[in-house]
Structures are given as structure tokens and as C-alpha cells.
Tab-separated table of C-alpha atoms in Angstrom:
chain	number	residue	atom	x	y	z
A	125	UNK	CA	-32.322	37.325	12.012
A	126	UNK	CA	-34.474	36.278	9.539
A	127	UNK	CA	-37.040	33.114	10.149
A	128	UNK	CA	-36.849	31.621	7.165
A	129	UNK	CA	-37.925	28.305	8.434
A	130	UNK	CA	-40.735	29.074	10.560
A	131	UNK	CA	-42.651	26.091	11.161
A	132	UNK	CA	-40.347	23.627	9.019
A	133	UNK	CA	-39.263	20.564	10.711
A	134	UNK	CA	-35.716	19.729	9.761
A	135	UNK	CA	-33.833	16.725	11.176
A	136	UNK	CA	-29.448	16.706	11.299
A	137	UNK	CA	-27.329	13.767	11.813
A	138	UNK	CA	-24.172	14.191	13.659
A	139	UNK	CA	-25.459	17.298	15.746
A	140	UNK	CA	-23.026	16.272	18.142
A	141	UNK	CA	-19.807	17.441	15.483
A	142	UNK	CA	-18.756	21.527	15.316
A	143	UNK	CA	-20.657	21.368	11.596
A	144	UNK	CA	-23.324	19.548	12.853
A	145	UNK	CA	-24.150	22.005	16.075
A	146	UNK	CA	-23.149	24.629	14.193
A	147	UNK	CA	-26.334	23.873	11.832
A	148	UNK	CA	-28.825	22.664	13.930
A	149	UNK	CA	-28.888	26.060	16.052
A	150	UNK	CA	-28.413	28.456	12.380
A	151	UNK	CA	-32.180	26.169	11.922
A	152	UNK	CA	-33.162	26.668	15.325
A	153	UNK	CA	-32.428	30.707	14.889
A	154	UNK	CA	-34.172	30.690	11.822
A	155	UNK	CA	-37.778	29.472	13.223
A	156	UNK	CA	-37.169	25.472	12.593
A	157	UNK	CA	-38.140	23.068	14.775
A	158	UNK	CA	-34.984	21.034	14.768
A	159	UNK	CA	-34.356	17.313	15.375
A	160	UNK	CA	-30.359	17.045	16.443
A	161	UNK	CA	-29.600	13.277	16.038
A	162	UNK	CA	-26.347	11.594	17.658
A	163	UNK	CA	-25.573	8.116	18.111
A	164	UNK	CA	-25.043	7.034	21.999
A	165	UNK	CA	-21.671	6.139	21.116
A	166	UNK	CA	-19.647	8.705	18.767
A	167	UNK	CA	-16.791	6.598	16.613
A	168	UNK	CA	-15.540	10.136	15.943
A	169	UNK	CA	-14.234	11.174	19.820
A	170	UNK	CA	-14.794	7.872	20.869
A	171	UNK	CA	-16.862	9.277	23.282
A	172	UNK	CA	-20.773	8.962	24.380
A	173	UNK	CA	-21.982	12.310	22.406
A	174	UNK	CA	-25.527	11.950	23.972
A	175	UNK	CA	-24.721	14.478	26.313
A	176	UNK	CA	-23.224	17.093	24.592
A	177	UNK	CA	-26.694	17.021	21.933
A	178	UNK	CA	-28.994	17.367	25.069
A	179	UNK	CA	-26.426	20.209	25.661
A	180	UNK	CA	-27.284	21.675	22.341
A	181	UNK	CA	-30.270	21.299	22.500
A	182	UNK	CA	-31.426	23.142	26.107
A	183	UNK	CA	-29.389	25.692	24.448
A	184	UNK	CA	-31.662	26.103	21.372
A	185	UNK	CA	-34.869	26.126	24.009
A	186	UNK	CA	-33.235	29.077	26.175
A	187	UNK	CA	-32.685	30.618	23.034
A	188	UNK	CA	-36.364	31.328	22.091
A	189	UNK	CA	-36.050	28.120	19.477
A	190	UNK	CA	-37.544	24.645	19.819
A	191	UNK	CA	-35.792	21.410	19.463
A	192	UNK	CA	-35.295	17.434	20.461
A	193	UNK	CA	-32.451	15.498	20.962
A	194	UNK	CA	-32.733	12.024	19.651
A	195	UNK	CA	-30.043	8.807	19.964
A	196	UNK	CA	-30.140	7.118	16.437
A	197	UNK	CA	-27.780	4.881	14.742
A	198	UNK	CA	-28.221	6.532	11.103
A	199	UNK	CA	-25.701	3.578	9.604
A	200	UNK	CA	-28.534	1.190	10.755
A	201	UNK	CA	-31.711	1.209	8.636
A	202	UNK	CA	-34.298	0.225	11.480
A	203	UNK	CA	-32.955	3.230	13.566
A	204	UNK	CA	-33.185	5.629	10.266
A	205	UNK	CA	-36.601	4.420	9.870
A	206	UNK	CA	-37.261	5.762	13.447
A	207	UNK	CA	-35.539	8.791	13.289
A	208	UNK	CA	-37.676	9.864	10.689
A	209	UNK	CA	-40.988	8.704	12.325
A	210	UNK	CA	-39.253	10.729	15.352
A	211	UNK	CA	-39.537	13.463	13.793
A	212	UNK	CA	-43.372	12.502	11.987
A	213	UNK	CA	-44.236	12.159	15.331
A	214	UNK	CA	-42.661	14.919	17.728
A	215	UNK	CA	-43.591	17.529	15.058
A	216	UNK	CA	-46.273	16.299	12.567
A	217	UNK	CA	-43.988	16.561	9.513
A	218	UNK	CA	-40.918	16.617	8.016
A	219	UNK	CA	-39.233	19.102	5.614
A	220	UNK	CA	-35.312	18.895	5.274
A	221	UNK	CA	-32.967	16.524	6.142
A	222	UNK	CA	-29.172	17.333	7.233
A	223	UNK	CA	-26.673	14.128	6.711
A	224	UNK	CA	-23.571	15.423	8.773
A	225	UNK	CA	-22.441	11.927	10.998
A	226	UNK	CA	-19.021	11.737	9.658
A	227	UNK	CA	-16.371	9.860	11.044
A	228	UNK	CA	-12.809	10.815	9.986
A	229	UNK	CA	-9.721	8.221	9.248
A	230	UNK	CA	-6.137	9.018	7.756
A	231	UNK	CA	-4.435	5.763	7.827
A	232	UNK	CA	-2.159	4.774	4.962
A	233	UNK	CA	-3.749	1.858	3.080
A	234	UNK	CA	-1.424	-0.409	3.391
A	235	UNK	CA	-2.342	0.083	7.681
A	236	UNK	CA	-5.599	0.590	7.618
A	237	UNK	CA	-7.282	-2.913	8.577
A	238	UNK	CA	-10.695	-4.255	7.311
A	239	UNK	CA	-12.762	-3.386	10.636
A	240	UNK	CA	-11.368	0.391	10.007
A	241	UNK	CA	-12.373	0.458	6.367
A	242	UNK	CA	-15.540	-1.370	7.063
A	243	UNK	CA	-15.887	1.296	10.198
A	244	UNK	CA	-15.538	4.524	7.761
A	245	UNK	CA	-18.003	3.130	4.791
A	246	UNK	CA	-20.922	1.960	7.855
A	247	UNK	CA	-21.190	4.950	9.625
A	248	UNK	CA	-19.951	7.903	6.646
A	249	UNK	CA	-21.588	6.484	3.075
A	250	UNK	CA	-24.095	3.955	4.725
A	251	UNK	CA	-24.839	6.432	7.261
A	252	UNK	CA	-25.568	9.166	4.853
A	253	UNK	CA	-27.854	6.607	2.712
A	254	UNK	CA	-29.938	5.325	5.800
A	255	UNK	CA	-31.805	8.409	6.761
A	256	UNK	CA	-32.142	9.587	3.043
A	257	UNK	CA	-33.854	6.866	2.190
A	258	UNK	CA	-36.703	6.835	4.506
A	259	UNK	CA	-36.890	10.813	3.825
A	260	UNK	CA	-37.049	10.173	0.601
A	261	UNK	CA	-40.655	8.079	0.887
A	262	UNK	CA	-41.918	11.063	2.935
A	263	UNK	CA	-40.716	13.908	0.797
A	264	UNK	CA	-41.659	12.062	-2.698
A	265	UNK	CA	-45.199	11.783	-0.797
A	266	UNK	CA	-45.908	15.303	-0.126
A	267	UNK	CA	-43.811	16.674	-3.163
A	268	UNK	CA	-41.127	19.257	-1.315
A	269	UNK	CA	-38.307	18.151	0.739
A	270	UNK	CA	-34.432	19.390	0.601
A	271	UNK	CA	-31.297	17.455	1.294
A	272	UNK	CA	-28.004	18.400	1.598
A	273	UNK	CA	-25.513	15.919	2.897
A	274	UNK	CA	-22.069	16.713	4.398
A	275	UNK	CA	-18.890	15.149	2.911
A	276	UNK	CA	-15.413	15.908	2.784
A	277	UNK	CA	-13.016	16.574	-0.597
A	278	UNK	CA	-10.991	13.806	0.516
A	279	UNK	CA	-11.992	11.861	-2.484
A	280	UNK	CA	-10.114	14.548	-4.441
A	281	UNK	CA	-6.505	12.724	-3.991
A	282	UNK	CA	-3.842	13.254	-1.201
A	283	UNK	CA	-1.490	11.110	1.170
A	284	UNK	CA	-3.804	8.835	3.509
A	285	UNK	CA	-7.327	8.133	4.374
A	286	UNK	CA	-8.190	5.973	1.877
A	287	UNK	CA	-11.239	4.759	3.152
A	288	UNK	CA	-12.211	8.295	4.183
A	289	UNK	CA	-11.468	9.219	0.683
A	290	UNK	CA	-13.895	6.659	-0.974
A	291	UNK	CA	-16.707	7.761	1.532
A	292	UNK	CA	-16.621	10.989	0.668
A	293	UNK	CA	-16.484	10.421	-2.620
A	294	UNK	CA	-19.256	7.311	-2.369
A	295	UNK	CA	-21.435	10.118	-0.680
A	296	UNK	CA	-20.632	12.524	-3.715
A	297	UNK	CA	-22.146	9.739	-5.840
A	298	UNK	CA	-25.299	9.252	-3.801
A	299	UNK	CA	-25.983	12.687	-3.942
A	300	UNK	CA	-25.879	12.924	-7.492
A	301	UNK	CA	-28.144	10.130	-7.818
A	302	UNK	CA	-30.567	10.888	-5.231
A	303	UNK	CA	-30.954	14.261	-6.771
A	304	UNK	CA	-32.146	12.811	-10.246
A	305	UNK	CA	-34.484	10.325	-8.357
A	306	UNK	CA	-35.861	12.720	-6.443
A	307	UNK	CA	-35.825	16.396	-8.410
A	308	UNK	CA	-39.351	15.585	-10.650
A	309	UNK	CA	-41.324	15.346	-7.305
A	310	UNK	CA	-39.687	18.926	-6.222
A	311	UNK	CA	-37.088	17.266	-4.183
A	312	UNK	CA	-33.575	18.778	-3.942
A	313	UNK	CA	-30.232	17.325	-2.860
A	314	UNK	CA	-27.016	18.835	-2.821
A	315	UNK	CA	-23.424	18.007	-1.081
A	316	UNK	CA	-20.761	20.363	0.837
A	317	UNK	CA	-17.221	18.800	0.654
A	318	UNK	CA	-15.695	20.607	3.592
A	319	UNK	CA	-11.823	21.009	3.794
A	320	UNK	CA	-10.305	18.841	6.112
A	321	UNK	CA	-9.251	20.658	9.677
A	322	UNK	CA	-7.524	17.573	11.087
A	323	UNK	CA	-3.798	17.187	10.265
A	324	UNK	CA	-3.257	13.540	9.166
A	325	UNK	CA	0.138	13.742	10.116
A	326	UNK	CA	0.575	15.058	13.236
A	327	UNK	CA	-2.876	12.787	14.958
A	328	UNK	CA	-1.572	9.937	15.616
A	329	UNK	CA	-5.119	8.240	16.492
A	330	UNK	CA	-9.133	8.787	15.703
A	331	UNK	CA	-9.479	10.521	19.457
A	332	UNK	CA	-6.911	13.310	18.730
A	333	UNK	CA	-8.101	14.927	15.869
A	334	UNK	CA	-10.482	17.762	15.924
A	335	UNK	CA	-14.538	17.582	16.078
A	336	UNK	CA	-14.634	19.778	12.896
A	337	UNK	CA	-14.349	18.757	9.700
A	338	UNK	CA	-13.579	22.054	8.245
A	339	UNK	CA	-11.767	24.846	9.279
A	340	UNK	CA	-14.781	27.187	8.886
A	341	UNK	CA	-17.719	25.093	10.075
A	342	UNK	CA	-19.760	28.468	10.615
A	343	UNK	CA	-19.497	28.446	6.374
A	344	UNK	CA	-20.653	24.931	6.213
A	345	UNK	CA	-23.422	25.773	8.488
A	346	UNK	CA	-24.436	28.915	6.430
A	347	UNK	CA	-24.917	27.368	3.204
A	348	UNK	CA	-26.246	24.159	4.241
A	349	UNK	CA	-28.640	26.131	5.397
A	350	UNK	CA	-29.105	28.231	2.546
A	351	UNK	CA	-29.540	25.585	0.344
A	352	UNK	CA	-32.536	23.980	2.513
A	353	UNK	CA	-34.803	27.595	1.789
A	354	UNK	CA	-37.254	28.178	-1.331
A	355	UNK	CA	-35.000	30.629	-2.826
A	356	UNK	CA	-33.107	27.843	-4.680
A	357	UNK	CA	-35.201	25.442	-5.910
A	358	UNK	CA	-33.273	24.695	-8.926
A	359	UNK	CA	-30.126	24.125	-7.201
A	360	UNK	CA	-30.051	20.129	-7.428
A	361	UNK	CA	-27.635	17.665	-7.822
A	362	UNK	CA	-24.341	20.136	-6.907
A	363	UNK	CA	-21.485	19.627	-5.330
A	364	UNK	CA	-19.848	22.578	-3.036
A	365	UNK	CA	-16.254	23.217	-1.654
A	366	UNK	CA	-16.158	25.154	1.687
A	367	UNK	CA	-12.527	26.325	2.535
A	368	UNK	CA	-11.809	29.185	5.371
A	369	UNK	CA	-12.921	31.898	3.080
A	370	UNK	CA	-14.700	30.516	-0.265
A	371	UNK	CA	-17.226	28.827	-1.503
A	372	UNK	CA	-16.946	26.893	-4.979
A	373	UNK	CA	-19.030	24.784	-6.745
A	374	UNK	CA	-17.251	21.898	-8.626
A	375	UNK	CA	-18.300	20.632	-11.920
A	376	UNK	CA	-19.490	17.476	-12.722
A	377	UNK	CA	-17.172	14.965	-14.267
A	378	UNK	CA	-17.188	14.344	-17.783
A	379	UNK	CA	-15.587	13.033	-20.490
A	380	UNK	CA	-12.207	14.476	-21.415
A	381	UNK	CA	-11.029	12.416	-24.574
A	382	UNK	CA	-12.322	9.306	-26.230
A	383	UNK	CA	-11.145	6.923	-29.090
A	384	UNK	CA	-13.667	5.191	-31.290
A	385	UNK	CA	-13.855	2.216	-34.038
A	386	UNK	CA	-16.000	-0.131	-35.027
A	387	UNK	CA	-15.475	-4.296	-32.888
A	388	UNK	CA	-13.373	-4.806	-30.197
A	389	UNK	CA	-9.963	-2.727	-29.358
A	390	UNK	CA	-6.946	-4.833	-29.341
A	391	UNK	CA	-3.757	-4.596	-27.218
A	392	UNK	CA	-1.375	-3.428	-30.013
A	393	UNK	CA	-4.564	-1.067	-30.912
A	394	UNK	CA	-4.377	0.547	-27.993
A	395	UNK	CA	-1.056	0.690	-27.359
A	396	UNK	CA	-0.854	2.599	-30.508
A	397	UNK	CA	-3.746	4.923	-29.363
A	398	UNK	CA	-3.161	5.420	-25.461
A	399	UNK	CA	0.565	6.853	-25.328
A	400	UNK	CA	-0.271	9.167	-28.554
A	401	UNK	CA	-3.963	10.194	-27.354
A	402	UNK	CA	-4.279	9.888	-23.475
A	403	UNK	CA	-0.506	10.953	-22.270
């Protein structure tokens, strides 16, 4: 195994998921000094996940590898702000941050209720934005810094989850952004939309579905990863699609047809132009 990250300090949300564990100890392996962040209180198993990170972690110190468990509520910005100073202070830096907190939900929209929606975008998008934020301050300081955040290709269309679907695809759009904002001080930030492992018809509640959010999360781990090294340091701004065995990169959208004049469109206008054009 190749240390890749010796002496790199890299911090990942939702440690207490398969994807999450499974990339905190690929950093540990490789020579990083890992931060593995839970919240107390995991909306994903419903369960307190503080136990099964210190888990993780005495696993990555028998190993040979060094890290520290920590308790933060990454959809809250005070407790962001501290997870990165957590890691400022336990290690003296920080180089890479992992956002992988994600909590899943695949209830038709016409039953999923305003706490659940409200639920999914608090501790998926604004849980994803929290921690990047505050790394972003310390990584546009010091110039270097990756970011890769974890979402899921809900957003793509299906039957269900619709607040799933517009976190994952809200977190798509943060990514893209962040990446511009943060590329000219050699910043990178990329996104791995992981195929769904949960079957959204057969759970019939949050606590039965599976920890993973991919059927491969040894994949997700390995390019997450991958993208966090030196050997990439033009790869910004991507989106990536793990399945069981691929990897794809998607494009980014753009425009597929367009109608012009000069003023304002009418309705008959485009009636005339939609049907004929757009169909």
C-alpha cells in the first residue's frame, strides 16, 4: 500500500455510513491522519452512531494509522466551524475534506410531509455546505485543499424520494460552484453520485434500509480517494457515477435547442415555435 497521504490531515463527514468508513480507513491506510466525524444522533439508522466511529476509529490506531473521532452536527454552521478548528487543532492543519453525511428518503411526494423534506435538505445539501464553507477559508488561505462531496444520482429522475432527489441534485450544484470559487487558489472539488443500494419499495421506513448508499461503497471509497491526491489537479468541478462495476463521469448540462427574436415572445409565438422546435 502506497502512502500517498503521509502527513495530510483529511476530515470525513458521515464516517459512521459503509461509504463513509469505508473512506476514512482507505486515508488512514494511505498515511493520513484522519478526522471521522458523526453526529451523536444518526437520522440515517436512527441510531446514536457515536459508537460505531470510536469503533472505527481504534480500528485505524491498531492498524498502524492515526485518527480521532469527533461528534459534529455538519447541518449546523457553529458545529462545522468546530469541526474544522478540530481538526486545526488535533493536527496543526488541514488538507482535504470528505462530505459523506447523507441521509436517505423515498417517500412519494404527495406523503412526504414538510419536517421530512425539511429533514433531507438540513442534514444532506445544508450538511454538505456547512463544513465546506469553513474549509474553504482555510484552504483559499494556504492555496491547496481538495473536496469531494458524496451525493447520490437520485436527482437523475425515478419513482420516489423527491426530497432526496433535490439534495442530491442541490449538492451537484454546490459542487459545481464551489469548484469555480475555489479552483484559482489551487482548490479542487468534485462529486460521486453513488447508485442507490436501498430498495424504495420494499423499506417501508428510514430504519430499514441499508447503511450504504451504493452497492459498491469500496468504489466510492477508492476514487474519493483518488481524487483527494496531487496526481489530478486539474480534475475540478466533475461529477462521477459509481455503479457495482463502473465508473463514469457525466457531462455538464448544456443547452440543447434555443429559439431567438428580437422583444418579447408571445403565447401564439410560442405555441407556433414549441410543438415544431422542442417536441
Amino acid at each position: 500500500m502506497n502512502r500517498r497521504f503521509e502527513g495530510k490531515v483529511a476530515i470525513v463527514t458521515g464516517a459512521s455510513t459503509q461509504i463513509g468508513e469505508k473512506i476514512a480507513c482507505l486515508f488512514a491506510r494511505e498515511g493520513a491522519l484522519v478526522i471521522a466525524n458523526t453526529p451523536v444522533y444518526d437520522l440515517n439508522n436512527g441510531q446514536n452512531s457515536a459508537n460505531h466511529v470510536d469503533g472505527i476509529v481504534n480500528n485505524i490506531r491498531k492498524s498502524g494509522g492515526e485518527a480521532t473521532a469527533t461528534y459534529h452536527n455538519t447541518s449546523m454552521m457553529e458545529e462545522s466551524e468546530q469541526l474544522i478548528s478540530a481538526a486545526m487543532n488535533t493536527y496543526g492543519n488541514l488538507d482535504i475534506l470528505v462530505n459523506s453525511h447523507l441521509v436517505p428518503e423515498t417517500q412519494k411526494i404527495y406523503q412526504t410531509s414538510y419536517k421530512e423534506f425539511d429533514d433531507t435538505i438540513r442534514n444532506n445539501l445544508k450538511g454538505t455546505f456547512c463544513p465546506t464553507k469553513y474549509a474553504s477559508m482555510q484552504f483559499r488561505k494556504q492555496r491547496h485543499g481538495r473536496i469531494v462531496n458524496i451525493t447520490s444520482n437520485a436527482g437523475l429522475g425515478g419513482i420516489d424520494g423527491a426530497s432526496f432527489a433535490a439534495a442530491s441534485e442541490g449538492i451537484i450544484g454546490l459542487t459545481r460552484t464551489v469548484a469555480r470559487d475555489l479552483g484559482r487558489y489551487g482548490v479542487t472539488c468534485n462529486a460521486i453520485a453513488s447508485k442507490s443500494a436501498f430498495d424504495p419499495y420494499g423499506a417501508k421506513n428510514k430504519k430499514s434500509l441499508d447503511r450504504s448508499l451504493s452497492t459498491t461503497p469500496e468504489n466510492v471509497a477508492s476514487l474519493a480517494v483518488f481524487l483527494c491526491t496531487d496526481l489530478v489537479p486539474n480534475v475540478n468541478e466533475c461529477v462521477f457515477n459509481v455503479d457495482e462495476n463502473r465508473i463514469s463521469l457525466y457531462s455538464n448540462p448544456s443547452i440543447k435547442k434555443s429559439a431567438h427574436k428580437w422583444g418579447t415572445f408571445t403565447i401564439d409565438e410560442i405555441e407556433a415555435l414549441i410543438p415544431e422546435n422542442f417536441s
